[in-house]
mmCIF file of C-alpha atoms and ligand atoms in Angstrom:
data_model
loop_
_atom_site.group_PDB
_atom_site.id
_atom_site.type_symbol
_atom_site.label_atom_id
_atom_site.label_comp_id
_atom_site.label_asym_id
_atom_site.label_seq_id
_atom_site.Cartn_x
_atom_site.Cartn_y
_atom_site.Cartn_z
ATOM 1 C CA UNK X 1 123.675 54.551 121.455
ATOM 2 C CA UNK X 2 124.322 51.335 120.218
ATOM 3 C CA UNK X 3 124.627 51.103 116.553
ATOM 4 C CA UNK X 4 124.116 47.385 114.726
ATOM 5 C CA UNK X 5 127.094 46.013 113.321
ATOM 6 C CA UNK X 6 127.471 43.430 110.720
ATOM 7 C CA UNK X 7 131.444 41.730 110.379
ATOM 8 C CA UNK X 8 132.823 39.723 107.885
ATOM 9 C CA UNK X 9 135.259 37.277 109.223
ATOM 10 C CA UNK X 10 137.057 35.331 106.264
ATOM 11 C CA UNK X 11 139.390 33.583 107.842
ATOM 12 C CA UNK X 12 142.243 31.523 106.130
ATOM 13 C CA UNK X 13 140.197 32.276 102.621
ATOM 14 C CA UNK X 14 140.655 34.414 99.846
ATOM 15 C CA UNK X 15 144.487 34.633 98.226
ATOM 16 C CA UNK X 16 144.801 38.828 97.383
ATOM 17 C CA UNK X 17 143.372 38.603 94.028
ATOM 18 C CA UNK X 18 140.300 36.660 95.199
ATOM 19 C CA UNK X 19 139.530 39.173 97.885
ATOM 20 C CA UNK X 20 140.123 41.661 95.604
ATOM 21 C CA UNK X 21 137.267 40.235 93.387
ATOM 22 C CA UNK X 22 135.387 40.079 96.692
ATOM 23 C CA UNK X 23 135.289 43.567 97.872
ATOM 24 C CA UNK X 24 134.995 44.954 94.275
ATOM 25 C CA UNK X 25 131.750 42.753 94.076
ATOM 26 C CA UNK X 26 130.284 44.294 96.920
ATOM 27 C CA UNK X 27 131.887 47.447 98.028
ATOM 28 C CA UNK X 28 129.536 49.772 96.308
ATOM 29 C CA UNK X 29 126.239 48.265 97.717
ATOM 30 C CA UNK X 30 127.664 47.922 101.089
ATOM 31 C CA UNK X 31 129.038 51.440 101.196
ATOM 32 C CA UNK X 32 125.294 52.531 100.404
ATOM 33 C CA UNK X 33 123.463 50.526 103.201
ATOM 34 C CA UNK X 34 123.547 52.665 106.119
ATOM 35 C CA UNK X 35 122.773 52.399 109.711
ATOM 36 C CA UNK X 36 124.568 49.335 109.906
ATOM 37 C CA UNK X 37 128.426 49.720 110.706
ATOM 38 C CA UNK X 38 130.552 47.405 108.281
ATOM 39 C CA UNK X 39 133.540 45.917 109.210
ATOM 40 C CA UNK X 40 135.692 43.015 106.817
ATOM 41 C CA UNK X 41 138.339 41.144 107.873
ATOM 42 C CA UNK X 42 140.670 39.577 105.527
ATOM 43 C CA UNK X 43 143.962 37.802 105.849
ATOM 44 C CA UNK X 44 146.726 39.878 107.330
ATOM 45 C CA UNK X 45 148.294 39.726 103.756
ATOM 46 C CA UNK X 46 144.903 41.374 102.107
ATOM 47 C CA UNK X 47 144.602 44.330 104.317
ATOM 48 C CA UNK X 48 146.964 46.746 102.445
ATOM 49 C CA UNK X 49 144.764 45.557 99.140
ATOM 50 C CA UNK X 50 141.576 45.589 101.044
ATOM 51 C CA UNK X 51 142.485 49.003 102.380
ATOM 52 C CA UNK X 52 142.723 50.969 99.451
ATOM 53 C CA UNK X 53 139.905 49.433 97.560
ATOM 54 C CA UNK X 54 137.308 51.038 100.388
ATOM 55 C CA UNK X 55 139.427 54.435 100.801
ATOM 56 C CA UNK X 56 136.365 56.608 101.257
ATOM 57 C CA UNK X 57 133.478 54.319 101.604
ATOM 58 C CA UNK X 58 131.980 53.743 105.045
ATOM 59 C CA UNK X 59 133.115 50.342 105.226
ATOM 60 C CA UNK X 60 136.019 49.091 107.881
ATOM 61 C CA UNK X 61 138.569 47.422 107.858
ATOM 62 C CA UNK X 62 139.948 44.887 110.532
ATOM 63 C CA UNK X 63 142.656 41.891 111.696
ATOM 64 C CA UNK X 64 142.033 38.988 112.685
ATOM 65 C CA UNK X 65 144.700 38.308 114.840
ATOM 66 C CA UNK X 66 147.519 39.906 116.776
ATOM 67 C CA UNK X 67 150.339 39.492 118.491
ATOM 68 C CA UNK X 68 151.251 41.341 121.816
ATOM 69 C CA UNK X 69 154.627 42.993 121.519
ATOM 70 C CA UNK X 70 155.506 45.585 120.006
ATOM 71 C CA UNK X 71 158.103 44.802 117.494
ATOM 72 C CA UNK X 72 160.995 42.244 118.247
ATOM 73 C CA UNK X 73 162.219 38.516 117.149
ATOM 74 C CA UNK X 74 158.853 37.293 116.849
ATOM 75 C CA UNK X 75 159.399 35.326 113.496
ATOM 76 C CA UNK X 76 156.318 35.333 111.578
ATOM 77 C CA UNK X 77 154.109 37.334 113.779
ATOM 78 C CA UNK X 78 152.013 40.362 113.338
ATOM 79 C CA UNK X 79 152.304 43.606 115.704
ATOM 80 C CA UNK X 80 149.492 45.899 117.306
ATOM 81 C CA UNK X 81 151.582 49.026 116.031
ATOM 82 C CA UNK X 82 151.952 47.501 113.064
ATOM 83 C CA UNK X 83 147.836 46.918 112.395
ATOM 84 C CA UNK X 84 147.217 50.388 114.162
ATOM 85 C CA UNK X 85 148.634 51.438 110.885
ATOM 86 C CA UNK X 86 146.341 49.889 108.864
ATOM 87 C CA UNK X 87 143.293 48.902 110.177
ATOM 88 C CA UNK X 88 140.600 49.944 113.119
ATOM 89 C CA UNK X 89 139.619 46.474 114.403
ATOM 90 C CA UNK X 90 141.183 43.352 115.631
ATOM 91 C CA UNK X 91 139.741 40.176 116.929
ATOM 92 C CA UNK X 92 140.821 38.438 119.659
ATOM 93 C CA UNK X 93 140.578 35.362 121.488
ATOM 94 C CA UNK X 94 138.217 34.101 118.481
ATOM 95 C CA UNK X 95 137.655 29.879 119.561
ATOM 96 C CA UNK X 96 139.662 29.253 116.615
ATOM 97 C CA UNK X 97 142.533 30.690 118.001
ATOM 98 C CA UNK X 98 142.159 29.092 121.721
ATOM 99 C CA UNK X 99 141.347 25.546 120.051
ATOM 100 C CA UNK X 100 144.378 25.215 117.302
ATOM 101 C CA UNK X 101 146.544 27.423 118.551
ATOM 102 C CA UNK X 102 146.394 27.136 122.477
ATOM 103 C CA UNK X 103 145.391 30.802 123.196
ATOM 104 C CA UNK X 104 144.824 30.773 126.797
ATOM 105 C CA UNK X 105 142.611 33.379 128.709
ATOM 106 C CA UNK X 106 146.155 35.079 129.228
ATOM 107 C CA UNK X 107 147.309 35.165 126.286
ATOM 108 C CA UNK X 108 143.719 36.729 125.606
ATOM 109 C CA UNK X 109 144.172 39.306 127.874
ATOM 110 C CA UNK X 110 147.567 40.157 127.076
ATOM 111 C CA UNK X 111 146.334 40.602 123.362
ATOM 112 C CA UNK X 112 143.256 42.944 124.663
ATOM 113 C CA UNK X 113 145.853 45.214 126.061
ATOM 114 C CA UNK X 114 148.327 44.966 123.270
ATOM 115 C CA UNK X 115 145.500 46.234 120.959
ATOM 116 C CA UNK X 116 144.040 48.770 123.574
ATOM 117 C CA UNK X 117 147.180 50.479 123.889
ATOM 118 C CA UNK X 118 147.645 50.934 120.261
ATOM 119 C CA UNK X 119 144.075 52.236 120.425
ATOM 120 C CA UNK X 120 142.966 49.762 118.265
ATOM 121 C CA UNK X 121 139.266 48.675 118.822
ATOM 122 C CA UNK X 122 138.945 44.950 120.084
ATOM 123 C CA UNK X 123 136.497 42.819 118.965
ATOM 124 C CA UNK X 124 136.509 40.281 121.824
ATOM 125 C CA UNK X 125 135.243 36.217 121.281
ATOM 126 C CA UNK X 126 133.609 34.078 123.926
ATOM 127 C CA UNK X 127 131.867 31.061 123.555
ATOM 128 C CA UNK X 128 130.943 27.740 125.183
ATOM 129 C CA UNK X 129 132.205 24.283 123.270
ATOM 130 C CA UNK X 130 129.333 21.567 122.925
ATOM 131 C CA UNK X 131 130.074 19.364 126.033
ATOM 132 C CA UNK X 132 129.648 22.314 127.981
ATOM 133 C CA UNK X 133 126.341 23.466 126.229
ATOM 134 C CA UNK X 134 125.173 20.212 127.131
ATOM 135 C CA UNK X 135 126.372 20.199 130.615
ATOM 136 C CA UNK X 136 124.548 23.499 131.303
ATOM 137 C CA UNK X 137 127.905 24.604 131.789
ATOM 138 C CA UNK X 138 127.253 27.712 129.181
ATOM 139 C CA UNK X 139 126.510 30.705 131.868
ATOM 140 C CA UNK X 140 130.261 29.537 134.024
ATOM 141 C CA UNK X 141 132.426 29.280 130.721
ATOM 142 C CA UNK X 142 131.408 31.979 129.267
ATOM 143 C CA UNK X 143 131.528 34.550 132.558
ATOM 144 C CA UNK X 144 135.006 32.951 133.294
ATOM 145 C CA UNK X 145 136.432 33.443 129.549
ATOM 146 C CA UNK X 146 135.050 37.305 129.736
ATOM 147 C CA UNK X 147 136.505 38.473 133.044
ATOM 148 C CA UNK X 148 139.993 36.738 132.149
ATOM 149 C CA UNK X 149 139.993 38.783 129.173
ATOM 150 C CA UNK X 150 138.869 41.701 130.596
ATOM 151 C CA UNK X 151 141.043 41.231 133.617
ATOM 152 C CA UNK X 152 143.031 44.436 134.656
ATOM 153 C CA UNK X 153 141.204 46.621 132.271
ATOM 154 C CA UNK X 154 139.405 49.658 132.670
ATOM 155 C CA UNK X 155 136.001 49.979 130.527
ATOM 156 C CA UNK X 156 136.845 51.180 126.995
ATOM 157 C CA UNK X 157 134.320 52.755 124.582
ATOM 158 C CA UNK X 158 133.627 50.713 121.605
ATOM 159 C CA UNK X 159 134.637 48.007 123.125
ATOM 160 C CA UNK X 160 132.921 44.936 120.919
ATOM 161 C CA UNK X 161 132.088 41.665 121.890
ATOM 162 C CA UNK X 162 131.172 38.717 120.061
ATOM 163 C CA UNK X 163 129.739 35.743 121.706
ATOM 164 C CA UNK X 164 130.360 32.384 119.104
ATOM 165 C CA UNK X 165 128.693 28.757 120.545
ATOM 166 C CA UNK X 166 131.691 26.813 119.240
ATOM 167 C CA UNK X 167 129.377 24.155 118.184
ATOM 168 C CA UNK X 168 127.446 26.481 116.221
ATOM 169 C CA UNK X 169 130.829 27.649 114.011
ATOM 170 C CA UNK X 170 130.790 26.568 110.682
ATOM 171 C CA UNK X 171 128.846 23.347 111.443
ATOM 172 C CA UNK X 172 125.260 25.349 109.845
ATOM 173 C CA UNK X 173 123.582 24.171 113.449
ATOM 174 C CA UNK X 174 123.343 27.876 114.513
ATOM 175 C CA UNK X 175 121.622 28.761 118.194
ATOM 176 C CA UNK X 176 118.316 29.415 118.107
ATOM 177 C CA UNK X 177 117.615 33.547 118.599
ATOM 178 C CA UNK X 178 116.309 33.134 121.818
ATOM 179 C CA UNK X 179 118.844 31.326 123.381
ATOM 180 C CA UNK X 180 121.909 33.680 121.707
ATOM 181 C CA UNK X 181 119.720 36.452 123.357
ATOM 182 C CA UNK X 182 119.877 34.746 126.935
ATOM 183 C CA UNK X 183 123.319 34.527 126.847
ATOM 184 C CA UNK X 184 124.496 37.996 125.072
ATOM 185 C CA UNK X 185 122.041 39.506 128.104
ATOM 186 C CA UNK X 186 124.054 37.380 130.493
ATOM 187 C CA UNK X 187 127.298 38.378 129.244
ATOM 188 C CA UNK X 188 125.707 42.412 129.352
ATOM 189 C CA UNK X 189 125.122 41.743 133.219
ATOM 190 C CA UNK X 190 128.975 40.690 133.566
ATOM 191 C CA UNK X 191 129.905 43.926 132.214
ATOM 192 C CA UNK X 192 127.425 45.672 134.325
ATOM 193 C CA UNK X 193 128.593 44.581 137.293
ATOM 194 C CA UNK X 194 132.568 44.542 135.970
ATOM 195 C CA UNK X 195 132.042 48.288 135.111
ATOM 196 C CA UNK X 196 128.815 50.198 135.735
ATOM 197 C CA UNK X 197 125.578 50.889 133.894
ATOM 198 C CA UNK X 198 126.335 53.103 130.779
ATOM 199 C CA UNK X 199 128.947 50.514 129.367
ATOM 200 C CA UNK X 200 126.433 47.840 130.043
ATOM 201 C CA UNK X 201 124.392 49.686 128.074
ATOM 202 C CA UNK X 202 127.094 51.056 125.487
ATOM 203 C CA UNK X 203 128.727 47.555 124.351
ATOM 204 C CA UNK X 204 128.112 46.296 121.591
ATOM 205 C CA UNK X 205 127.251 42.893 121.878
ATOM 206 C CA UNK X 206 126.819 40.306 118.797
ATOM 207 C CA UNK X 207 126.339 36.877 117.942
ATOM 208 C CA UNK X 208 128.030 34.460 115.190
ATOM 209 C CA UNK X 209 127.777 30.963 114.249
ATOM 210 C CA UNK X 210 126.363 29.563 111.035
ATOM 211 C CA UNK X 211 124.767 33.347 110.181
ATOM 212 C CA UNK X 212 123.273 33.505 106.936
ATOM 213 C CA UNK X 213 120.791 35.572 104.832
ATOM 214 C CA UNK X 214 118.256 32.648 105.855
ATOM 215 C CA UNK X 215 118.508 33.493 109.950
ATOM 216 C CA UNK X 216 119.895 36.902 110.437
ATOM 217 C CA UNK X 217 116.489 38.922 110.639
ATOM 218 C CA UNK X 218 115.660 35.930 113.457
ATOM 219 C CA UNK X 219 118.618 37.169 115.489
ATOM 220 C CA UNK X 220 118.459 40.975 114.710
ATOM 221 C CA UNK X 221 114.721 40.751 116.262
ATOM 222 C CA UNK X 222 116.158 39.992 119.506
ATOM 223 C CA UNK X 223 116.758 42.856 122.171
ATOM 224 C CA UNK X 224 119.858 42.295 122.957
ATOM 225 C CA UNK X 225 121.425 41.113 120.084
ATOM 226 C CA UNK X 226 123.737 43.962 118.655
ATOM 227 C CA UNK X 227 124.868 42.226 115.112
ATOM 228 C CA UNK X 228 126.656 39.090 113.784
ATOM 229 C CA UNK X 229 130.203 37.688 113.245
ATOM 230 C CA UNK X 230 130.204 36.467 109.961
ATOM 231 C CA UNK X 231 132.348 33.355 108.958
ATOM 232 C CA UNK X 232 131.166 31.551 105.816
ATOM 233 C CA UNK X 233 128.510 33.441 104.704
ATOM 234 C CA UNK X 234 131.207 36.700 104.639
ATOM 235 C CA UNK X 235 132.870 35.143 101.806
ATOM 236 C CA UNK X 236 129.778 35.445 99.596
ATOM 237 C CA UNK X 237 128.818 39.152 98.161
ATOM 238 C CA UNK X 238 125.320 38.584 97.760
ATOM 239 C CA UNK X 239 124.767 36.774 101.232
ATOM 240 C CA UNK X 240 127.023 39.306 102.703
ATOM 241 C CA UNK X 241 125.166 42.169 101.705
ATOM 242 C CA UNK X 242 121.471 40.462 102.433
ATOM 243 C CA UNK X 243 122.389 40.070 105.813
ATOM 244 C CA UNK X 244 123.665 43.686 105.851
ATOM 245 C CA UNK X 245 120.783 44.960 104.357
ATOM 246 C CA UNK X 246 118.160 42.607 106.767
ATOM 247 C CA UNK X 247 119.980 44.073 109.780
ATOM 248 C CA UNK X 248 119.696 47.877 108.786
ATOM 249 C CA UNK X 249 116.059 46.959 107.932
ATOM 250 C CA UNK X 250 115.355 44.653 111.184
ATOM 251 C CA UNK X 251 117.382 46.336 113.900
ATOM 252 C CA UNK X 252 117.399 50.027 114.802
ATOM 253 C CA UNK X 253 119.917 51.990 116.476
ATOM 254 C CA UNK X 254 119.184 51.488 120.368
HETATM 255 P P1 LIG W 1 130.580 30.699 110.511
HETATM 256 O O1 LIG W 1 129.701 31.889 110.203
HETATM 257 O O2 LIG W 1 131.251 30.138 109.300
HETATM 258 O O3 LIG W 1 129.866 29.688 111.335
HETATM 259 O O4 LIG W 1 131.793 31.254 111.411
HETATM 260 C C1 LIG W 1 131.504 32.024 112.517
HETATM 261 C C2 LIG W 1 132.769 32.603 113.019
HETATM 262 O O5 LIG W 1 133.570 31.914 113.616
HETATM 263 C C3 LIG W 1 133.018 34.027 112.774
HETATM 264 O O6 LIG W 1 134.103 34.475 113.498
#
């Protein structure tokens, strides 16, 4: 049963008093929209704040980054066990990460198990850049960035993937529905034949890129399009919640 699901992505925004102001905007709405699962992401150095401000709402709470050991002389970086504490979800391998920060499909992989281990729920990123798009290249990239990631690891339920068009972050060009559809069914195939039917079937799949309250029903229409990973439009309360609220209303539990 694959439930929608709607996550808000904020990147390097928000200092702790400005994403305080941002959840208590919203947090009462969003808590009330159901069949929709909920998930914000803040700044590593929001999610204690973050945390306690939706104690007991039905909203989540996730990283956006992590780093693979376990604890050690790793100035400045963040640990699996010590997110575990804290927080359900972590995203890995977003483009952001690969482009400015040279995150291989290694590097990927070794965060997947870092996070699986610590039974932390992954929220995986794949996505073609625009010379690749335009070289037809999208079906390759995207099939070689999921099965390095995936590499070495059994199927895990709730496993969550998010397929992001590089071109289509943050530049307000987002894909059209139909073609994020062709691709999130392509990328359902790879786990089909990586594991077997029912996690084909089972993974949640969504799209992001330039998702706003203006597109979202568009994409929720689509079969195989599970949710969205929200960037800019996360940051806002009211577009936040309309694309919350489209999705419940748009797309059904499947
Ligand atoms: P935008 O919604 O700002 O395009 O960002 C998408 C994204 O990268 C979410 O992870």
């Amino acid at each position: 049963m694959r439930v929608p699901m709607i996550i808000g992505n904020w990147k390097m925004n928000t200092t702790v008093s400005e994403a305080t102001e941002l959840v208590n905007e919203m947090r009462q709405e969003l808590d009330q929209t159901g069949s929709v699962d909920k998930v914000i992401c803040p700044p590593f150095i929001s999610l204690t704040t973050v945390r306690e401000l939706i104690k007991g709402s039905s909203i989540k709470l996730g990283a956006q980054n992590l780093y693979f050991t376990e604890k050690g002389a790793y100035t400045g970086e963040i640990s699996p066990l010590m997110l575990a504490d804290l927080c359900q979800f972590v995203i890995i391998g977003h483009s952001e990460r690969r482009q400015y920060f040279n995150e291989t499909g290694e590097v990927t992989n070794k965060k997947m198990r870092a996070a699986l281990k610590v039974k932390l729920n992954p929220i995986l990123c794949v996505g073609e850049k625009l010379e690749e798009n335009e070289e037809g290249r999208t079906e390759e990239i995207v099939t070689e960035q999921l099965r390095t990631s995936l590499a070495g690891l059994d199927y895990l339920t709730g496993l969550i993937i998010a397929y992001e068009p590089i071109w289509a972050i943050g530049t307000g060009k987002a894909a059209t529905a139909e073609q994020a559809d062709e691709t999130i069914g392509l990328i359902r195939h790879n786990i089909f034949e990586l594991y077997n039917e029912r996690a084909a079937r089972d993974v949640r799949i969504l799209y992001g890129g330039s998702v706003t309250a203006a597109n979202t029903t568009e994409f929720m229409r689509q079969p195989e399009i599970d949710g969205a990973l929200v960037g800019g439009a996360s940051l806002r309360a009211s577009q936040f919640l309309s694309i919350v609220k489209q999705t419940a209303e748009t797309r059904r539990v499947r």
